[in-house]
Short mmCIF file of C-alpha atoms in Angstrom, two decimals:
data_model
loop_
_atom_site.label_atom_id
_atom_site.label_comp_id
_atom_site.label_asym_id
_atom_site.label_seq_id
_atom_site.Cartn_x
_atom_site.Cartn_y
_atom_site.Cartn_z
CA MET E 17 -11.10 -15.52 10.36
CA LYS E 18 -14.60 -15.56 10.98
CA TYR E 19 -13.79 -14.28 15.11
CA CYS E 20 -11.06 -12.02 13.82
CA PHE E 21 -13.52 -10.28 11.17
CA SER E 22 -16.69 -7.84 12.60
CA GLU E 23 -19.58 -8.20 10.23
CA GLU E 24 -21.69 -5.61 12.06
CA ASN E 25 -19.28 -2.72 11.28
CA GLY E 26 -16.74 -4.46 8.04
CA LYS E 27 -13.44 -4.01 10.54
CA TYR E 28 -10.67 -6.13 10.50
CA SER E 29 -8.82 -6.91 13.72
CA ARG E 30 -5.71 -5.07 14.12
CA ASN E 31 -3.43 -8.29 13.89
CA VAL E 32 -5.32 -9.59 10.80
CA LEU E 33 -5.27 -6.17 9.18
CA ASN E 34 -1.15 -6.54 9.23
CA VAL E 35 -0.90 -10.07 8.12
CA LEU E 36 -3.32 -9.43 5.37
CA ILE E 37 -1.36 -6.39 4.53
CA ALA E 38 2.15 -8.48 4.70
CA LEU E 39 0.65 -11.03 2.56
CA ARG E 40 -1.38 -8.93 -0.25
CA PHE E 41 1.33 -6.10 -0.59
CA PRO E 42 4.67 -6.93 1.29
CA GLY E 43 6.41 -3.24 0.14
CA ILE E 44 4.20 -1.52 2.61
CA LYS E 45 4.71 -1.57 6.08
CA SER E 46 1.70 -1.74 8.45
CA SER E 47 3.12 0.94 10.95
CA TRP E 48 2.08 3.23 7.97
CA ILE E 49 -1.45 2.05 7.51
CA ARG E 50 -1.93 2.17 11.04
CA GLU E 51 -0.85 5.83 11.42
CA ARG E 52 -3.41 6.41 8.48
CA TYR E 53 -6.34 5.18 9.84
CA LYS E 54 -6.64 4.64 13.68
CA ASN E 55 -9.25 3.06 14.40
CA ASP E 56 -11.10 3.31 11.60
CA MET E 57 -9.67 0.85 9.22
CA THR E 58 -12.40 -0.59 7.06
CA THR E 59 -11.45 -2.78 4.09
CA GLU E 60 -13.01 -0.88 1.49
CA LYS E 61 -11.02 2.66 2.58
CA LEU E 62 -8.03 0.04 3.26
CA SER E 63 -7.97 -1.08 -0.36
CA LYS E 64 -8.47 2.42 -1.55
CA GLU E 65 -5.52 3.46 0.66
CA ILE E 66 -3.38 1.09 -0.44
CA GLU E 67 -4.25 1.22 -4.10
CA LYS E 68 -3.09 5.57 -3.97
CA PHE E 69 -0.11 4.35 -2.62
CA LYS E 70 1.03 1.94 -4.83
CA GLU E 71 0.36 4.61 -7.56
CA GLU E 72 2.13 6.58 -6.10
CA GLU E 73 4.97 4.33 -5.74
CA ILE E 74 4.64 3.32 -9.69
CA ASN E 75 4.99 6.91 -10.38
CA LYS E 76 7.94 7.73 -8.37
CA LEU E 77 9.64 4.30 -10.20
CA ASN E 78 8.79 5.77 -13.73
CA LYS E 79 9.94 9.07 -13.03
CA LYS E 80 13.55 7.42 -12.38
CA ILE E 81 13.46 5.11 -15.07
CA GLU E 82 12.67 8.02 -17.21
CA GLU E 83 15.32 9.94 -15.58
CA ILE E 84 17.54 7.15 -16.18
CA ASN E 85 16.71 6.80 -19.78
CA LYS E 86 17.20 10.36 -20.22
CA LEU E 87 20.80 9.58 -19.37
CA ASN E 88 21.56 6.71 -21.11
CA LYS E 89 20.30 8.61 -24.48
CA LYS E 90 22.81 11.39 -23.30
CA ILE E 91 25.55 8.84 -23.71
CA GLU E 92 24.80 7.22 -26.32
CA ASP E 93 24.79 10.64 -28.27
#
């Protein structure tokens, strides 16, 4: 890893980022990250962006669950 991580600017190479993203967050496409960050892929910014993305996805799923629960309640009534 020492050859893929630059300690001077705190950036990973693109290939290493793809692997790290795929291992840690299998649902997130690396192309989405590359498009968002282009050449500015510091690990701190990347982690924040991934967390933000995960929160957005969780919120979407929670809304869908609420809708399903409402429908189930209507069916039961």
